[in-house]
Each structure stands twice: as C-alpha cells, then as structure tokens.
Coordinates of C-alpha atoms in Angstrom, one line a residue:
S1 CA 4.5 -15.7 -27.5
T2 CA 7.2 -13.0 -28.1
R3 CA 10.8 -12.3 -27.0
L4 CA 11.5 -12.8 -23.3
G5 CA 8.6 -15.2 -23.1
L6 CA 5.9 -12.5 -22.8
T7 CA 2.4 -13.5 -23.9
F8 CA -0.6 -11.2 -24.6
E9 CA -3.6 -13.5 -24.7
Q10 CA -5.5 -11.3 -22.2
L11 CA -4.9 -8.2 -24.2
K12 CA -6.0 -9.9 -27.4
I13 CA -9.2 -10.9 -25.8
Y14 CA -10.0 -7.4 -24.6
Y15 CA -9.3 -6.0 -28.1
D16 CA -11.5 -8.8 -29.7
A17 CA -14.3 -7.8 -27.3
R18 CA -14.1 -4.2 -28.8
G19 CA -14.2 -5.6 -32.4
L20 CA -10.5 -4.9 -32.9
T21 CA -7.9 -7.4 -33.9
L22 CA -4.2 -7.5 -32.9
N23 CA -2.3 -8.8 -35.8
S24 CA 1.3 -10.1 -35.9
A25 CA 2.7 -6.5 -36.0
F26 CA 0.7 -5.3 -33.0
M27 CA 3.7 -4.7 -30.8
Q28 CA 5.2 -2.4 -33.3
N29 CA 1.9 -0.7 -34.0
L30 CA 1.2 -0.1 -30.3
E31 CA 4.9 1.1 -29.8
L32 CA 5.6 -1.8 -27.4
L33 CA 9.1 -2.4 -28.8
T34 CA 12.4 -0.7 -28.1
P35 CA 14.5 0.7 -30.9
G36 CA 16.4 -2.6 -30.8
G37 CA 13.1 -4.6 -31.4
K38 CA 12.7 -6.0 -27.9
P39 CA 9.6 -5.6 -25.7
N40 CA 9.7 -2.4 -23.7
Y41 CA 8.4 -1.8 -20.2
A42 CA 4.9 -1.0 -21.4
A43 CA 4.8 -4.4 -23.1
Y44 CA 5.8 -5.9 -19.8
L45 CA 2.9 -4.2 -18.0
L46 CA 0.4 -5.4 -20.6
A47 CA 1.7 -9.0 -20.7
D48 CA -0.3 -11.8 -19.2
E49 CA 2.1 -12.1 -16.4
N50 CA 4.4 -9.6 -14.8
G51 CA 5.8 -8.7 -11.4
V52 CA 3.8 -5.4 -10.9
S53 CA 1.4 -5.5 -8.0
V54 CA -1.8 -3.3 -7.8
Q55 CA -2.8 -3.3 -4.1
V56 CA -6.2 -2.8 -2.5
A57 CA -6.0 -2.5 1.3
K58 CA -8.7 -2.1 3.9
Y59 CA -8.2 -0.8 7.4
R60 CA -10.5 -1.1 10.4
G61 CA -10.1 2.5 11.6
I62 CA -8.9 5.9 10.2
S63 CA -5.1 5.0 10.4
R64 CA -2.9 2.3 9.0
D65 CA -2.5 0.6 12.3
D66 CA -5.1 -2.1 11.9
L67 CA -4.9 -3.7 8.5
I68 CA -7.8 -6.2 7.9
E69 CA -7.3 -6.9 4.2
N70 CA -4.6 -6.5 1.5
Q71 CA -5.5 -7.9 -1.9
D72 CA -3.2 -7.8 -4.9
Y73 CA -5.0 -7.5 -8.2
G74 CA -1.8 -7.1 -10.3
R75 CA 0.8 -9.4 -11.7
C76 CA -1.3 -9.7 -14.8
C77 CA -2.2 -7.6 -17.9
L78 CA -2.6 -4.0 -16.6
V79 CA -6.0 -3.9 -18.4
R80 CA -7.3 -6.8 -16.4
A81 CA -5.8 -5.4 -13.2
L82 CA -7.7 -2.1 -13.7
K83 CA -10.9 -3.9 -14.5
E84 CA -10.7 -5.9 -11.3
V85 CA -9.9 -2.9 -9.2
L86 CA -12.9 -1.0 -10.7
S87 CA -15.1 -4.0 -9.8
R88 CA -13.8 -3.9 -6.3
M89 CA -14.4 -0.2 -6.1
D90 CA -18.1 -0.8 -7.1
V91 CA -18.4 -3.5 -4.3
E92 CA -17.0 -1.2 -1.7
N93 CA -18.9 1.9 -2.8
T94 CA -22.1 1.6 -0.7
I95 CA -25.2 3.2 -2.1
Y96 CA -27.4 4.8 0.7
T97 CA -31.1 4.8 -0.2
R98 CA -34.0 6.7 1.3
I99 CA -37.5 5.7 0.2
G100 CA -40.2 8.3 0.7
K101 CA -43.9 8.2 -0.1
M102 CA -43.4 9.6 -3.6
E103 CA -39.8 9.1 -4.5
R104 CA -36.6 7.1 -4.0
E105 CA -33.4 9.0 -3.2
E106 CA -29.9 7.5 -3.5
R107 CA -26.6 8.8 -2.3
P108 CA -23.4 6.9 -3.1
M109 CA -20.6 6.8 -0.5
I110 CA -18.3 8.2 -3.3
D111 CA -19.5 9.6 -6.5
P112 CA -19.1 6.7 -9.0
R113 CA -17.9 8.7 -11.9
A114 CA -15.3 10.6 -9.9
L115 CA -14.2 7.3 -8.3
R116 CA -13.7 5.7 -11.7
E117 CA -11.7 8.6 -13.1
A118 CA -9.4 8.7 -10.1
A119 CA -8.8 4.9 -10.3
V120 CA -8.1 5.0 -14.0
N121 CA -5.8 8.0 -13.7
A122 CA -3.8 6.3 -10.9
V123 CA -3.2 3.2 -13.1
V124 CA -2.5 5.1 -16.4
H125 CA -0.3 7.8 -15.0
N126 CA 1.6 5.9 -12.4
D127 CA 5.4 6.1 -12.7
Y128 CA 6.3 2.4 -13.0
S129 CA 10.0 3.1 -13.7
N130 CA 11.0 3.1 -10.0
G131 CA 9.2 -0.2 -9.2
A132 CA 6.3 1.6 -7.4
S133 CA 2.7 0.8 -8.3
P134 CA -0.7 2.4 -7.6
K135 CA -2.4 1.6 -4.3
F136 CA -6.0 1.9 -3.2
E137 CA -6.7 2.1 0.6
F138 CA -10.1 2.0 2.3
F139 CA -10.3 3.5 5.7
K140 CA -13.3 3.8 8.0
D141 CA -14.0 7.4 6.8
R142 CA -12.3 7.7 3.4
L143 CA -10.6 6.1 0.4
E144 CA -7.1 7.1 -0.6
I145 CA -5.8 6.4 -4.1
T146 CA -2.1 6.9 -4.5
S147 CA 0.0 6.8 -7.6
S148 CA 3.8 7.1 -7.9
G149 CA 5.2 10.2 -9.5
G150 CA 4.2 13.8 -9.0
L151 CA 3.1 16.1 -11.7
P152 CA 4.7 15.4 -15.1
Y153 CA 7.7 17.6 -16.0
G154 CA 6.5 21.0 -17.2
V155 CA 2.9 20.7 -15.9
E156 CA 1.9 23.4 -13.5
L157 CA -0.9 23.1 -10.9
D158 CA -3.3 25.3 -13.0
D159 CA -2.6 23.1 -16.0
F160 CA -3.3 20.0 -14.0
F161 CA -6.6 21.2 -12.6
G162 CA -7.6 22.6 -16.0
G163 CA -7.3 19.2 -17.7
Y164 CA -4.0 19.7 -19.5
S165 CA -2.6 16.3 -19.9
S166 CA 0.9 15.1 -20.5
P167 CA 0.6 11.3 -20.3
R168 CA 3.5 9.7 -18.5
N169 CA 2.8 6.3 -20.1
K170 CA 1.7 7.2 -23.7
E171 CA 1.7 3.5 -24.8
I172 CA -0.5 2.5 -21.9
M173 CA -2.8 5.5 -22.6
R174 CA -3.1 4.4 -26.3
V175 CA -4.2 0.9 -25.3
F176 CA -6.6 2.2 -22.7
R177 CA -8.1 4.6 -25.3
D178 CA -8.5 1.8 -27.8
L179 CA -10.4 -0.2 -25.2
E180 CA -12.5 2.8 -24.2
L181 CA -11.2 2.7 -20.6
V182 CA -10.3 6.4 -21.0
E183 CA -12.1 8.9 -23.1
Q184 CA -10.9 12.4 -24.0
L185 CA -7.3 13.0 -23.0
G186 CA -7.2 15.2 -19.9
S187 CA -10.9 14.8 -19.0
G188 CA -10.4 12.9 -15.8
V189 CA -9.4 15.7 -13.4
P190 CA -12.2 18.1 -14.6
R191 CA -14.7 15.3 -14.1
I192 CA -13.6 14.7 -10.5
L193 CA -13.8 18.5 -9.9
E194 CA -17.4 18.5 -11.0
K195 CA -18.2 16.7 -7.8
Y196 CA -15.3 17.6 -5.4
D197 CA -13.1 20.6 -4.9
R198 CA -9.4 20.7 -5.3
S199 CA -8.7 19.7 -1.8
V200 CA -9.2 16.0 -2.6
F201 CA -5.9 16.1 -4.5
K202 CA -2.7 15.8 -2.5
I203 CA 0.2 16.5 -4.7
F204 CA 3.8 15.7 -3.6
P205 CA 7.1 15.7 -5.5
N206 CA 7.1 11.9 -5.9
F207 CA 3.5 10.9 -5.6
L208 CA 0.0 12.0 -6.1
R209 CA -2.9 11.1 -3.9
V210 CA -6.7 11.5 -4.2
V211 CA -8.7 11.4 -1.0
F212 CA -12.4 10.8 -1.1
H213 CA -14.1 11.3 2.3
Y214 CA -17.3 9.2 2.4
A215 CA -20.7 10.8 2.2
K216 CA -22.9 10.4 5.2
P217 CA -25.9 8.0 5.3
F218 CA -29.4 9.4 5.3
G219 CA -30.7 10.0 8.8
G220 CA -33.9 8.5 10.3
E221 CA -35.6 5.1 10.2
A222 CA -36.4 5.4 6.5
Q223 CA -32.8 4.6 5.6
V224 CA -32.1 1.4 3.9
E225 CA -28.9 0.4 2.2
A226 CA -28.6 -0.7 -1.4
Q227 CA -32.1 -2.3 -1.5
V228 CA -32.7 -4.8 -4.3
E229 CA -35.8 -3.9 -6.3
A230 CA -36.9 -7.4 -6.7
Q231 CA -36.1 -9.5 -3.6
V232 CA -34.6 -12.9 -4.5
E233 CA -34.5 -15.9 -2.1
L234 CA -31.1 -17.5 -2.3
A235 CA -29.8 -20.8 -1.1
S236 CA -26.6 -20.9 0.9
W237 CA -24.6 -22.2 -2.2
Q238 CA -25.8 -19.2 -4.2
V239 CA -24.6 -16.8 -1.5
D240 CA -21.3 -18.6 -1.4
I241 CA -20.8 -18.1 -5.1
L242 CA -21.7 -14.4 -4.9
K243 CA -19.4 -13.9 -2.0
A244 CA -16.6 -15.7 -3.9
C245 CA -17.0 -13.2 -6.7
S246 CA -17.4 -10.1 -4.5
L247 CA -13.7 -9.2 -4.3
K248 CA -12.4 -10.4 -7.6
E249 CA -13.4 -12.0 -10.9
K250 CA -13.3 -15.8 -10.5
S251 CA -12.7 -18.7 -13.0
G252 CA -15.0 -21.7 -13.0
R253 CA -12.2 -23.7 -11.3
E254 CA -11.9 -21.1 -8.5
L255 CA -15.7 -21.2 -7.9
L256 CA -15.5 -25.0 -7.8
T257 CA -13.0 -24.7 -5.0
A258 CA -15.1 -22.2 -3.2
L259 CA -18.0 -24.6 -3.2
G260 CA -15.9 -27.6 -2.2
Y261 CA -16.3 -29.5 -5.5
S262 CA -13.3 -31.5 -6.7
G263 CA -14.3 -31.2 -10.3
R264 CA -16.9 -29.9 -12.6
T265 CA -20.3 -31.5 -12.3
G266 CA -23.7 -31.1 -13.9
N267 CA -25.0 -29.8 -10.7
F268 CA -22.4 -27.1 -10.5
K269 CA -23.1 -26.0 -14.1
K270 CA -26.9 -25.7 -13.4
R271 CA -26.2 -23.6 -10.3
L272 CA -23.9 -21.3 -12.2
Q273 CA -26.4 -21.0 -15.0
H274 CA -29.1 -20.2 -12.5
L275 CA -27.2 -17.2 -11.1
L276 CA -26.4 -16.0 -14.7
G277 CA -30.1 -16.3 -15.6
Q278 CA -31.1 -14.3 -12.5
G279 CA -28.8 -11.5 -13.6
L280 CA -26.7 -11.8 -10.4
L281 CA -23.5 -13.0 -12.2
E282 CA -22.2 -12.2 -15.7
M283 CA -19.4 -13.6 -17.8
T284 CA -16.3 -11.5 -18.5
L285 CA -16.3 -12.9 -22.0
P286 CA -20.0 -13.4 -22.9
E287 CA -19.2 -13.7 -26.6
K288 CA -16.9 -16.6 -25.9
P289 CA -18.7 -18.7 -23.2
R290 CA -16.4 -21.7 -23.5
S291 CA -13.2 -19.7 -23.5
R292 CA -10.5 -21.1 -21.1
F293 CA -10.0 -17.5 -20.0
Q294 CA -13.7 -17.2 -19.0
Q295 CA -14.4 -15.7 -15.6
Y296 CA -17.4 -14.7 -13.7
R297 CA -18.2 -11.4 -11.8
L298 CA -21.0 -9.8 -9.9
T299 CA -23.5 -7.6 -11.8
D300 CA -24.8 -4.4 -10.2
K301 CA -27.9 -6.4 -9.1
G302 CA -25.7 -9.1 -7.5
R303 CA -23.6 -6.5 -5.7
N304 CA -26.6 -4.7 -4.3
L305 CA -28.2 -8.0 -3.2
L306 CA -25.0 -9.1 -1.5
K307 CA -24.7 -5.8 0.3
H308 CA -28.3 -6.1 1.5
L309 CA -27.7 -9.7 2.7
N310 CA -24.5 -8.7 4.5
K311 CA -26.3 -6.0 6.4
E312 CA -29.0 -8.5 7.5
I313 CA -26.5 -11.0 8.8

C-alpha cells in the first residue's frame, strides 16, 4: 500500500511473471511519483483500483442507434484492462476458413497483428488528462478504436505514418515495454500499414480513430467458420464455463456463480481441471495456481470451439 491508499498487487504479479521484481523503490524507479513524492496520475492508472473505464461496445447495425452490449474492462490496473480487451478482441475476430482438397485457407475478419497494435496504441497513447478513455466499438461491418487526444504536439502526419513516436504517457510506455506489451518504440503504426492503407486512420484535433472494415467470408458451400481441428464433445456445464470466460477473464468465484454453485466443491474443481486439461481454458497465473488473484480465460482452442458451437446453435 502507498500514499492515497493505492495498491499495486496486479502490477507486481505481471512483473513477477516476466521474471522482474518490483522492490520498495519501484514507484520512484518507474517515475510514478510527483516531485513532491506523491503518486502521479500514471500511478493511479496502474493501481489495482481506479476510476478510469475502458469500454467495449457492440451495436446491432452500422450506426450507434442499437446498442446491444457495453462492457467496462477498466477501473483496474491498466495492464490488466489492456489484456482483457485484447482477449475480447480475439473472441470477436472471427476466422473464416475454407478447406479445399489439398490445403486449408484462413482469413481473419481483421488482421490480428494490426488489431493488436491498434488496441495497444489506443491504451498507451490515450490522453487521460481530460478524463476521457479509449473505446472499442464493434459494428456490423467494422470495428472502431478511438483514443482521446490527436497527434502529440510537434508530430506531423508524415512523422506519424513513418513511425516517429512521441509517447504521450512515457511512464505507461515504460511499464508496457517492461512487460513486453509493446516492442520497438514507434513500430505500431508501420505494422498496421503493412496490412491496411492510411485511410483506416481518422485523425482529429482532439481524438484519433482507427477503423477496420471486416474482411468478407469465403464464398461457396466449402466455407466453415473457425473449425476446431479435433472435435470435442462438451457437456452443458462445460459450455457454460466457456461462455462465462468468453468476454472477460473470470475468477473461480465468478465461475462458481455462473454454474449456480454456492461454494467450491470437489465436483467443481474436477470440472475446471478437465477444461484446463483439454486445453480449452488456461490460468492467467500458471506459475501461481493457488494465488488469490488467479483467473481463467479461454485459449485459442477454446475460443474457436465456442465460435463453432455458437454457429451451430
């Protein structure tokens, strides 16, 4: 615990997972203190609890008239918020598959690498000083990722598209680099431009938006969606657990609630271990299986299987 009641247990766990240790001077080392020695706003964003929302919205059509879902992944350590948003992006990013006589061809709805870069950039470079936060909006035909703040002061369009980076939140960038959530400084935009042209970027004085229009499915009867290589027969309780984890990482207690249990039982533990053993679920902290911060999330195999099951329903 530090001044103002901020705690950083989640951040410490993420550093531990990378083989790094945050010692008692970590706030000073990571530049999370003001000149007066109090936690700065970057510290607030990285704390276990804060008031900053990170919204993922889903609309039925191509406008904002018919909102069908609005999920807040924020109000926690910004690292955790980003990881949960990235997991949600993976769930939503349908993989179209066409199986021919000699080969299998896959086409993602949105290029996964470009999608990840855009999501990370939105969180890292968002201007949090005015109370705004990044937002991710799924429409019928596209995904819009919006971050507050236009181009940083002194950065021209050609600089931006060329990968010149002037991080708005250098303390956040430092932490994300430590945790390997970002790689080389300024590499995000060029990577997006490897798959899309400049028109996906909508740059305004006070915000920046990336718009990914979805790729079209393959035509013909040979089309299947996100087929699972080894079909697995699932009981209803297994499907319920997978669905519970499809939108957000879940703790054991949250999964108990989803299944209607009032408390942990041997039966529940066996069911959870069964899904872990099948490679459909994974622990967020595999090196600390008994941690009170342990949560469970879908693996790629679990996501693909759930997508396939949803299509059959």
